[in-house]
Coordinates of C-alpha atoms and ligand atoms in Angstrom, one line a residue:
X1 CA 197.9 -105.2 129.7
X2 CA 197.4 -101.6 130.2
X3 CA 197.3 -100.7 126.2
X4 CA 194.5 -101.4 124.2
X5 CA 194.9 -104.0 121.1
X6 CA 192.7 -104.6 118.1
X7 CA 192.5 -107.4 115.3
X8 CA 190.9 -108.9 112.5
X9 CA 189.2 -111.8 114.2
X10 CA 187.9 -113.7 110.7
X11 CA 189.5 -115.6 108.6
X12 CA 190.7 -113.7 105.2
X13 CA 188.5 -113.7 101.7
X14 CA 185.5 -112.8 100.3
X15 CA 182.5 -113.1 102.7
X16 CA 179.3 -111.5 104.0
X17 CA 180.6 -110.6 107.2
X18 CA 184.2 -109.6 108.7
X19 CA 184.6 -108.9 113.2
X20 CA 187.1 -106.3 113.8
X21 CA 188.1 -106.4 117.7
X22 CA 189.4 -104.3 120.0
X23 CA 190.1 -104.7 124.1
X24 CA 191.8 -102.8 126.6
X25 CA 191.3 -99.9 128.8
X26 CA 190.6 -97.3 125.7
X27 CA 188.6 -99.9 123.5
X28 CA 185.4 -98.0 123.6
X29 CA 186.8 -94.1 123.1
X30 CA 189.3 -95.2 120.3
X31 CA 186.2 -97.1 118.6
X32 CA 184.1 -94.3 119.4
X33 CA 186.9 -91.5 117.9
X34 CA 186.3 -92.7 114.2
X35 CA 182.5 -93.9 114.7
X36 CA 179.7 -91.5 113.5
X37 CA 176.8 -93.4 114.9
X38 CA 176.2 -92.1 118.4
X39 CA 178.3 -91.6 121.4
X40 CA 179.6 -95.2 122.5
X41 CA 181.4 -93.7 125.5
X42 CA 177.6 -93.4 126.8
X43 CA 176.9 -96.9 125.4
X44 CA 175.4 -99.4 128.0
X45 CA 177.4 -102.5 128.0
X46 CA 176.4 -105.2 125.5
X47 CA 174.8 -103.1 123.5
X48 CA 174.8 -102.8 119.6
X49 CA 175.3 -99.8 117.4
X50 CA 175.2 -99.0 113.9
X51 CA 177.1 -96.2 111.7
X52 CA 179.9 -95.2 109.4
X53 CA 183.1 -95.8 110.5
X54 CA 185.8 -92.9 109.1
X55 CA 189.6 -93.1 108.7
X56 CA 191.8 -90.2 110.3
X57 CA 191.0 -88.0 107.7
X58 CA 187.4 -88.6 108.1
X59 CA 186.7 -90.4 104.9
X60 CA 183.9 -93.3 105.0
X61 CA 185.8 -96.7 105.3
X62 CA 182.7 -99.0 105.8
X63 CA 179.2 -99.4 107.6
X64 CA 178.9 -100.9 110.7
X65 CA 177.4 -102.4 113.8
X66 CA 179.6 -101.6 116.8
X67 CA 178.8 -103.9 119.9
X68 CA 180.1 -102.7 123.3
X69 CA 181.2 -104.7 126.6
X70 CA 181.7 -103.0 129.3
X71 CA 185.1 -104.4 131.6
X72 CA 184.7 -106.6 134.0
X73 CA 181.6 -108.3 131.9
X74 CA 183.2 -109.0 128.6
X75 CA 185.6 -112.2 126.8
X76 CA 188.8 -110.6 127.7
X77 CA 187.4 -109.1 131.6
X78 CA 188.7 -105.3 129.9
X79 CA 186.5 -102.9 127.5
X80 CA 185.8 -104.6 124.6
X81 CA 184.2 -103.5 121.1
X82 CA 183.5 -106.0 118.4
X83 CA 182.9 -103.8 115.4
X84 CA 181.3 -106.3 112.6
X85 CA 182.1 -104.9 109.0
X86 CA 181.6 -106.1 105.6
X87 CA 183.8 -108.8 104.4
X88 CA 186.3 -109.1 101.6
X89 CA 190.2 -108.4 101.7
X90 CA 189.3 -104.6 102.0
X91 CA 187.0 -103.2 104.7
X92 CA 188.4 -105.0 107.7
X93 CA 192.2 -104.4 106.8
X94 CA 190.8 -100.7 106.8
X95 CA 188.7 -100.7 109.8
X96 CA 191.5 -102.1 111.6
X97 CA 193.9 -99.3 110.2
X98 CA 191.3 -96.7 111.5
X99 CA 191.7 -98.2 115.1
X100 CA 195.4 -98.5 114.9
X101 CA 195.7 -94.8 113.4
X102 CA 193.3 -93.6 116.8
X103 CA 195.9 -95.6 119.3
X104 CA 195.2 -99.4 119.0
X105 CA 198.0 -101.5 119.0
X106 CA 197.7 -104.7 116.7
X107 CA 197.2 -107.9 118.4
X108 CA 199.8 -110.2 119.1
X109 CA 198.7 -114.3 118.5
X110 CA 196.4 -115.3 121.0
X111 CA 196.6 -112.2 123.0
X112 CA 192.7 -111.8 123.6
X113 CA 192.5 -115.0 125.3
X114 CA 195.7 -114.4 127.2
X115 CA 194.2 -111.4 128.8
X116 CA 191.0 -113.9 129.6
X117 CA 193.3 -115.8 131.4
X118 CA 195.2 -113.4 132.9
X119 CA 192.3 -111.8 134.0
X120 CA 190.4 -115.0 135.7
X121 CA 187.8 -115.3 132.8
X122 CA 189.0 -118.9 132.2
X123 CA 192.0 -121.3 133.6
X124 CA 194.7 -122.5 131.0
X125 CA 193.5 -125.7 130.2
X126 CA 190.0 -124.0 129.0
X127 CA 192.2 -121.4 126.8
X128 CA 194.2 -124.1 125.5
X129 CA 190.5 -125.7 124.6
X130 CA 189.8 -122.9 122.6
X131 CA 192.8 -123.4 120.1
X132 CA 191.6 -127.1 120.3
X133 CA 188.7 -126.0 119.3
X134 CA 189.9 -123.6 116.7
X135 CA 192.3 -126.7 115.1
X136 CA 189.8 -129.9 115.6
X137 CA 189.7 -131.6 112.1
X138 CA 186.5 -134.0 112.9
X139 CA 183.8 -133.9 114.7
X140 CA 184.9 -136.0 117.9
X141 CA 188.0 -133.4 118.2
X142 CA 185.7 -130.8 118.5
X143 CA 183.1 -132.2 121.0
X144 CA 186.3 -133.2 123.3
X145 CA 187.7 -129.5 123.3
X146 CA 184.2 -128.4 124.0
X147 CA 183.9 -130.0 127.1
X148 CA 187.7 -129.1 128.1
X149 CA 186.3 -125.6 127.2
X150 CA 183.2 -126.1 129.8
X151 CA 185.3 -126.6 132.5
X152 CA 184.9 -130.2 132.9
X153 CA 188.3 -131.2 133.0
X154 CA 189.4 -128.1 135.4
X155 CA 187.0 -129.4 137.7
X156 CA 188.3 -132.7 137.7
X157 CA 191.8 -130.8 138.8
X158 CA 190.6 -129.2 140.9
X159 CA 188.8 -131.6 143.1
X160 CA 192.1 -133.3 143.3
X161 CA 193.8 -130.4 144.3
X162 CA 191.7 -129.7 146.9
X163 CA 192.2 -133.7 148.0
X164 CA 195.8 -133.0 147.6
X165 CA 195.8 -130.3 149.8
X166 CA 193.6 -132.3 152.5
X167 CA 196.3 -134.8 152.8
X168 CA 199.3 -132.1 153.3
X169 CA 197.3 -130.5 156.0
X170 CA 196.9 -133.7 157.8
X171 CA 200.6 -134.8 157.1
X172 CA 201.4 -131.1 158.2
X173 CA 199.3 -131.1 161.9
X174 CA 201.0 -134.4 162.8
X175 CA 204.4 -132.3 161.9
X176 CA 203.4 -129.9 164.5
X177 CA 202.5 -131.6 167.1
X178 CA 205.0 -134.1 166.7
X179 CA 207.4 -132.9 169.6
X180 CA 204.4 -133.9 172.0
X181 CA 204.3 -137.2 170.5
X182 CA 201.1 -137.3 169.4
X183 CA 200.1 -139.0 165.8
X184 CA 197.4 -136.9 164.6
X185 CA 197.3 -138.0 161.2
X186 CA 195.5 -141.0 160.4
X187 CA 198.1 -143.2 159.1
X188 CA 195.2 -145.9 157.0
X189 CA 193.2 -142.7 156.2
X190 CA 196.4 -141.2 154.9
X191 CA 197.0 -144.3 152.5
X192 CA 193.8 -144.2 151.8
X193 CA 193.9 -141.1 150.5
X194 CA 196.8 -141.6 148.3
X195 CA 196.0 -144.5 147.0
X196 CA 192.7 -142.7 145.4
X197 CA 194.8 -139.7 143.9
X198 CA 197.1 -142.5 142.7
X199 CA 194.0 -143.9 141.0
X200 CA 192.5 -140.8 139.6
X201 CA 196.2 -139.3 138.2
X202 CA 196.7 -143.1 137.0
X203 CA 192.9 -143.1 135.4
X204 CA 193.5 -139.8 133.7
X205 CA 196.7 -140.0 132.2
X206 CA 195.6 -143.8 130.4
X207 CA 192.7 -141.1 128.7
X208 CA 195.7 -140.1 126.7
X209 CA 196.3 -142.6 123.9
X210 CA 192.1 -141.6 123.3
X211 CA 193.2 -138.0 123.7
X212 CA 195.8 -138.0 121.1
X213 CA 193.9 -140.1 118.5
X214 CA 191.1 -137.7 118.8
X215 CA 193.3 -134.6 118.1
X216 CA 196.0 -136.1 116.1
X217 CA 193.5 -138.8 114.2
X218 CA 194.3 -142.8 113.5
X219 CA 197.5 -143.5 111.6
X220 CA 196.1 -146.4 109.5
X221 CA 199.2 -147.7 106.9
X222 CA 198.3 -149.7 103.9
X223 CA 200.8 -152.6 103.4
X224 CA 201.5 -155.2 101.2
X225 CA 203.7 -156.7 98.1
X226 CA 204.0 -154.8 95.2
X227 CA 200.7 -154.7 92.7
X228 CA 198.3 -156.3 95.8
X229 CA 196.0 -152.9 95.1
X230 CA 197.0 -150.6 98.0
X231 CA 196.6 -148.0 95.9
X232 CA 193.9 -148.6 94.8
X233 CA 192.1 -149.2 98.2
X234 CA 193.3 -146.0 99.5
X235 CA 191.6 -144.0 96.9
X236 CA 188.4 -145.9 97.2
X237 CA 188.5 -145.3 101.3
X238 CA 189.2 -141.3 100.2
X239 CA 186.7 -140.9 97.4
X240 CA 188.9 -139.5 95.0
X241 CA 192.0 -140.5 93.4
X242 CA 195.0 -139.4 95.1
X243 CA 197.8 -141.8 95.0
X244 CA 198.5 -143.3 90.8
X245 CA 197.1 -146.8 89.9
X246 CA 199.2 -149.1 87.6
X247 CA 199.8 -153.1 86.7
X248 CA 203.4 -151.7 86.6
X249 CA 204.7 -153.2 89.8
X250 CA 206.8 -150.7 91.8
X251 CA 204.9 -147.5 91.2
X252 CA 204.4 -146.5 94.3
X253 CA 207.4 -145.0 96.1
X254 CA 206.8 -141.8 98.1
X255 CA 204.5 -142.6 101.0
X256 CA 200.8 -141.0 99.9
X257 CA 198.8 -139.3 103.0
X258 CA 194.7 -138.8 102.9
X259 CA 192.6 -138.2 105.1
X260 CA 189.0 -139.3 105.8
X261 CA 186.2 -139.0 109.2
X262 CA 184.3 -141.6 109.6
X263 CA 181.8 -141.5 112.6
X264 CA 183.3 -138.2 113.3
X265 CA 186.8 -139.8 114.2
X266 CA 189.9 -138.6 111.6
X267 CA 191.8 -141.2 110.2
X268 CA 194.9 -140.7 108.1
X269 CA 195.7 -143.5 105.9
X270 CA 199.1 -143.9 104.5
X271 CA 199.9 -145.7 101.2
X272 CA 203.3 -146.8 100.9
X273 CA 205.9 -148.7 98.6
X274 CA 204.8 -152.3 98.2
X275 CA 207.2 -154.6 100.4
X276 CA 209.5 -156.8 98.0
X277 CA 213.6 -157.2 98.0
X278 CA 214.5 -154.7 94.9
X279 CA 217.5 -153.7 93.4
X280 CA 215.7 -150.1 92.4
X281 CA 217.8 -147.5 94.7
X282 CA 214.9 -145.3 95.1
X283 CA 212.2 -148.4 95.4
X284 CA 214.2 -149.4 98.2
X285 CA 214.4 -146.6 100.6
X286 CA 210.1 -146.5 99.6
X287 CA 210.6 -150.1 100.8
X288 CA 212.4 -149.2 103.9
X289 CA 210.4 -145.9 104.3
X290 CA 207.3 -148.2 104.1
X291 CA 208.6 -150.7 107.3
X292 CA 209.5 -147.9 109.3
X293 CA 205.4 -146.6 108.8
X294 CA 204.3 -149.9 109.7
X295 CA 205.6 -150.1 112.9
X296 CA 204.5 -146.6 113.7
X297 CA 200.7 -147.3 112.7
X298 CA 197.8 -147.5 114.8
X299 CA 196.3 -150.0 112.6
X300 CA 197.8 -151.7 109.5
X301 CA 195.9 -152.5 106.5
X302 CA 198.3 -155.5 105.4
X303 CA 196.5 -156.2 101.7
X304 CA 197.2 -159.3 99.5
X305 CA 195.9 -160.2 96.2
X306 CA 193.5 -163.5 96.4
X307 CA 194.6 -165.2 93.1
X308 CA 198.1 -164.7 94.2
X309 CA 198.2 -165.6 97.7
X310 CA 200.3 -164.9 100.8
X311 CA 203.7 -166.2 100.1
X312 CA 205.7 -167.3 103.6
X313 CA 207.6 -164.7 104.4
X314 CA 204.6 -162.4 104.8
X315 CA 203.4 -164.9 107.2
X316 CA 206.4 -164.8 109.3
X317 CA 206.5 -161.0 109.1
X318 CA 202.4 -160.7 110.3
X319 CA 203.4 -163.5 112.9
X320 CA 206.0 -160.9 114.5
X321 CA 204.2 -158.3 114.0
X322 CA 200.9 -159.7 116.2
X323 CA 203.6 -160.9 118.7
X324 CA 205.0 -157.8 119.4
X325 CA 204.7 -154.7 121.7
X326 CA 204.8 -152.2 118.7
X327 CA 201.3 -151.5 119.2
X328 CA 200.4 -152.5 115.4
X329 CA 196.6 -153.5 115.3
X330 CA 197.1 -155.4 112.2
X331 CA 194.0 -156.6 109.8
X332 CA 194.3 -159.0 106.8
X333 CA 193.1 -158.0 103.8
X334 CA 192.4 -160.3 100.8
X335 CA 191.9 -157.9 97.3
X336 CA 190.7 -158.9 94.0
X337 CA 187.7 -160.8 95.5
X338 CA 186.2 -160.0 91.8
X339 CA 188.7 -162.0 90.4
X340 CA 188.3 -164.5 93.2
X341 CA 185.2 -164.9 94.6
X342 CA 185.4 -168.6 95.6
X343 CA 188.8 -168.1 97.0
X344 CA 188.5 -168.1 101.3
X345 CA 190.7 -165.4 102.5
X346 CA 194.1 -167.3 104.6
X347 CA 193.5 -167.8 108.1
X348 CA 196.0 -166.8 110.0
X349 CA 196.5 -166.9 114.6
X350 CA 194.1 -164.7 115.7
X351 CA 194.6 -161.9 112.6
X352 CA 191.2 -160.3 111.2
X353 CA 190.5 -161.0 107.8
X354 CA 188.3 -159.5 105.3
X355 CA 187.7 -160.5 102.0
X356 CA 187.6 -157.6 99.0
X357 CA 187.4 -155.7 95.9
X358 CA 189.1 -152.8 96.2
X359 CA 188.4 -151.7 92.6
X360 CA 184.7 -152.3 92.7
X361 CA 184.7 -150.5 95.8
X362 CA 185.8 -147.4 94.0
X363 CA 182.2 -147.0 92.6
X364 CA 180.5 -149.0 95.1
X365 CA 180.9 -147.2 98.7
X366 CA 178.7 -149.9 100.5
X367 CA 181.1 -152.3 99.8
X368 CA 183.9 -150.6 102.0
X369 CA 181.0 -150.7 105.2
X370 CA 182.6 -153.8 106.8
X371 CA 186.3 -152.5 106.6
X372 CA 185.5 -149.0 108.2
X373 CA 183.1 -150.8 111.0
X374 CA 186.2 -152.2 112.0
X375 CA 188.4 -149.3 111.8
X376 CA 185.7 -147.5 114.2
X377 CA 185.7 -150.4 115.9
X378 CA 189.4 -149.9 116.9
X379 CA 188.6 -146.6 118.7
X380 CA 185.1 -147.9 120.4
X381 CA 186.6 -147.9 123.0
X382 CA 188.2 -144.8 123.2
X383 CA 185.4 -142.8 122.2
X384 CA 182.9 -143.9 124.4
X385 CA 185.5 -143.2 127.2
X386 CA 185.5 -139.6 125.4
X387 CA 181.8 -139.7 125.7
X388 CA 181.5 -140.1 129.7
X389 CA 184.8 -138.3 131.0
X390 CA 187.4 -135.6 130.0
X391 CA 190.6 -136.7 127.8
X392 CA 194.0 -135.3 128.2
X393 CA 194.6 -134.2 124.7
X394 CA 197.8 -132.3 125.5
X395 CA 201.3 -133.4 125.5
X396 CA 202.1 -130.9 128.2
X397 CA 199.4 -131.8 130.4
X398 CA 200.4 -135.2 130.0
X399 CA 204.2 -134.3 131.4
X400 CA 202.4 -133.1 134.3
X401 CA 200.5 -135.3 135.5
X402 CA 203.3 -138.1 134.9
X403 CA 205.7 -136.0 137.3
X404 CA 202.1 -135.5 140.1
X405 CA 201.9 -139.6 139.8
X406 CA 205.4 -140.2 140.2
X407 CA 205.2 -137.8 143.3
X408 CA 202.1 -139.0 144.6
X409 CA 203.4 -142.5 144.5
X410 CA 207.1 -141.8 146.1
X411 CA 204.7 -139.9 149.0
X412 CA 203.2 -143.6 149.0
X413 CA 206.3 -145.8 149.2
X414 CA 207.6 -142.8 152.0
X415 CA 204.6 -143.6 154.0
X416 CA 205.2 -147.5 153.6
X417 CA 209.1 -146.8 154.6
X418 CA 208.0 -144.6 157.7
X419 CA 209.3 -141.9 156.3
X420 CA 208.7 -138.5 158.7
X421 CA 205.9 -136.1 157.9
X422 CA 208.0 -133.5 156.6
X423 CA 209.6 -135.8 153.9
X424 CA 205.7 -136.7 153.2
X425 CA 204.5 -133.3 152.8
X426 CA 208.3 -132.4 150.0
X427 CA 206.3 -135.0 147.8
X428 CA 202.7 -134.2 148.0
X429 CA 204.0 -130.1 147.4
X430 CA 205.8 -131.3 144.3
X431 CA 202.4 -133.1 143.3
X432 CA 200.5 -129.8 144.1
X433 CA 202.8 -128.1 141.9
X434 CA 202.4 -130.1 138.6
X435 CA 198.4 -130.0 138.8
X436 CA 198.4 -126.6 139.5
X437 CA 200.6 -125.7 136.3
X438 CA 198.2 -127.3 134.1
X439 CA 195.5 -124.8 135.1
X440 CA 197.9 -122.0 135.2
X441 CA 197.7 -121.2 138.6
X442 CA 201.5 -121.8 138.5
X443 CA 202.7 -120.6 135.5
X444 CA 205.8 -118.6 134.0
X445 CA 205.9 -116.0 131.0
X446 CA 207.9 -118.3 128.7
X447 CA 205.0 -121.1 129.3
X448 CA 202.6 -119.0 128.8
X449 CA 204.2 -117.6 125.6
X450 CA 204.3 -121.2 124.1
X451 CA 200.7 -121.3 124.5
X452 CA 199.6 -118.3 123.0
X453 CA 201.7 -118.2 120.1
X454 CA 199.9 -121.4 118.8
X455 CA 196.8 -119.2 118.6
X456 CA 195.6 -117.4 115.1
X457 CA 195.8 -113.4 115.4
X458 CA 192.6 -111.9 117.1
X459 CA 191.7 -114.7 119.4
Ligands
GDP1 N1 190.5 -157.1 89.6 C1 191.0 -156.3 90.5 N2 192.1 -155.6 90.2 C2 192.5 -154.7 91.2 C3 191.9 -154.6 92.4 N3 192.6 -153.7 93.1 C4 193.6 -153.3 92.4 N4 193.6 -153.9 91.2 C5 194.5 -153.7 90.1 O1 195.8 -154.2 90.5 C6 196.8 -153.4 89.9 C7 197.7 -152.8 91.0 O2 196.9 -151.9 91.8 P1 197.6 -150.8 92.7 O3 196.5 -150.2 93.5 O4 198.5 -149.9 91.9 O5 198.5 -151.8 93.6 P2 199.7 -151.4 94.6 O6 200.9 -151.6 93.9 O7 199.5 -152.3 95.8 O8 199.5 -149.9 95.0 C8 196.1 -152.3 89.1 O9 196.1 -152.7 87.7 C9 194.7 -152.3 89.7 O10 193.7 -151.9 88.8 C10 190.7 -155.4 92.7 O11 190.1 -155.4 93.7 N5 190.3 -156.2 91.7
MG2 MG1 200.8 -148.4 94.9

């Protein structure tokens, strides 16, 4: 960390505005070497300048307002100078040359907010926030890495850390004393104790099914028998025409992905190859292709046309499929309710049904209304847990607080067994160990590297 680095922190293309950065011990004087605008070596920190900036040869490359921080009191903790230029695919790629010319070196991914980290501006979980942040898709997304970016969800961490340590540190002064026979450590206060971590570690870690839904988005399929108007239906919920409409039964065979937010939650709906026994060699594998979806939904869509009916073996199949574990929140749709509107829609064992016309819906959004309240009703729940606590959003985070439980809970059955205090404390350690690499405070270079290379250049 002792060079200094410098980027392009906007996105490419023509616009108003570009922000060139910079950080590092020599931010300000290598700014200040091609800046005819004042002496920014003098510059107060947080303070904004305007002039030319010049190339090595001193020609004009732009007009522009440089703004200094002075280290400790900047994003990165070092010198930092954001020098906003005019946008477009030339000025910032030549500001940036300017800086690199006068002895910037050119960012690495993510390595701004690395050096936040690395300098104590934020813990890990609040710098993985911010490429959350940078990749949420809908609005829920964002609000969840905003509050992972407060520090909300460090806090939480922390505080059972700190009970975490409180309970090796009673284990550890009845290790001590233990020659003189004396049980210092509360053995119902000890339970106690665990049991809560057990309970927070447990709470937390069910926040990530909500987590990943909110990052990741619903996986809603669209299932059915050939010609039932699944196609149709997904262009209506998408606005626009994406997947091809026919009467020719069978046209569908590649699996068709759109996305849509509704209430600020993204859902990815999935049209696939209408189920039906086929002799087509590429219809099948759609057919197969189209199964395998199904049971890797969140929610399926199972559509059949009205006039035609549901035939028995897509009863059996929808019987199985509300039977099972797979996790498959299946809704019954009937289509064609033009075409049928006298026609009740089949009652099936506890399956939700909704009557509709998918093609009218095309033109008439309203009509959809009842479908998508139950889609959003699907994640209620989740997102009003979003709402009042921190979600774990993060697949790594999840692995670590998995191996904390599991040690927090052999520490448990120890203490149930007798198990010496010494024994005790092997587990709650381990326990420390996995909270403390989510926030970084244990950490190696090839973690950290993971991390970071996720970022876009100049963050
Ligand atoms: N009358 C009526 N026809 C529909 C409706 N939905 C789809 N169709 C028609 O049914 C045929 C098959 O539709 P498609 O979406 O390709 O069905 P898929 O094979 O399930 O994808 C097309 O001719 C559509 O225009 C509907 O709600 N009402
Ligand atoms: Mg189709």
């Amino acid at each position: 960390m002792d060079d200094t680095i410098a980027a392009i922190a906007t996105a490419r293309g023509r616009a108003a505005l570009a922000i060139v950065r910079t950080s590092g011990p020599d931010a300000i004087s290598v700014v200040d070497d091609c800046f005819q605008g004042g002496d920014l070596t003098e510059a107060e920190s947080h303070t904004a300048h305007v002039g030319f900036l010049v190339d090595a040869d001193g020609n004009d490359v732009d007009q522009v307002v440089a703004t200094v921080f002075r280290a400790p009191n900047s994003a990165t903790g070092e010198h930092v100078v954001e020098v906003s230029c005019h946008g477009g695919d030339l000025a910032p790629q030549m500001v940036l040359e300017s800086l690199l010319d006068h002895g910037a070196r050119m960012a690495e991914p993510g390595e701004f907010t690395e050096r936040a980290f690395l300098n104590g501006k934020m813990d890990l979980t609040q710098a993985e926030a911010v490429a959350d942040l940078i990749h949420a898709s809908s609005t829920k997304a964002h609000q969840a890495s905003l509050t992972h970016l407060k520090g909300r969800y460090s806090d939480l961490l922390e505080d059972l850390r700190e009970e975490l340590l409180n309970l090796c540190s009673l284990v550890e002064l009845e290790i001590d004393f233990s020659d003189e026979d004396v049980e210092f450590a509360d053995r119902e206060r000890l339970e106690e104790l665990l049991d809560e971590t057990e309970e927070i570690l447990g709470d937390l870690l069910d926040t990530y099914p909500t987590g990943e839904k909110l990052k990741d988005g619903v996986r809603v399929v669209i299932g059915g028998r050939p010609n039932a108007g699944k196609s149709t239906l997904l262009n209506a919920l998408v606005g626009h025409d994406r997947a091809i409409v026919s009467e020719t039964p069978g046209t569908t065979r590649d699996e068709i992905e759109a996305e849509a937010e509704i209430e600020g939650v993204l859902f990815r709906f999935v049209d696939t190859a209408g189920l039906r026994d086929t002799a087509d060699e590429i219809e099948a594998e759609g057919v197969r292709r189209a199964t395998e979806s199904i049971e890797a939904a969140d929610v399926l869509l199972y559509l059949y046309d009205l006039t035609v009916g549901l035939d028995s073996e897509e009863i059996d199949f929808l019987g199985d499929l509300s039977d099972d574990d797979t996790g498959v929140r299946p809704f019954l749709i009937g289509n064609k309710a033009d075409e049928a509107p006298d026609l009740p829609v089949a009652d099936l064992d506890d399956l939700s049904a909704l009557k509709l016309s998918a093609l009218d819906a095309r033109d008439d959004a309203d009509m959809l209304q009842p479908l998508l309240d139950r889609l959003t009703d699907t994640v209620a729940e989740h997102l009003s847990r979003a709402e009042s606590s921190p979600v774990v959003m993060n697949q790594r985070h999840r692995q670590h607080l998995q191996d904390a439980l599991d040690a927090v809970q052999q520490a448990r059955e120890a203490l149930d067994r007798g198990v010496s205090g010494d024994m005790l404390t092997l587990d709650l350690r381990a326990a420390l160990q996995e909270l403390g690499a989510i926030t970084g405070e244990i950490t190696n270079e090839d973690v950290l590297n993971q991390i970071f290379s996720r970022f876009c250049i100049g963050k």
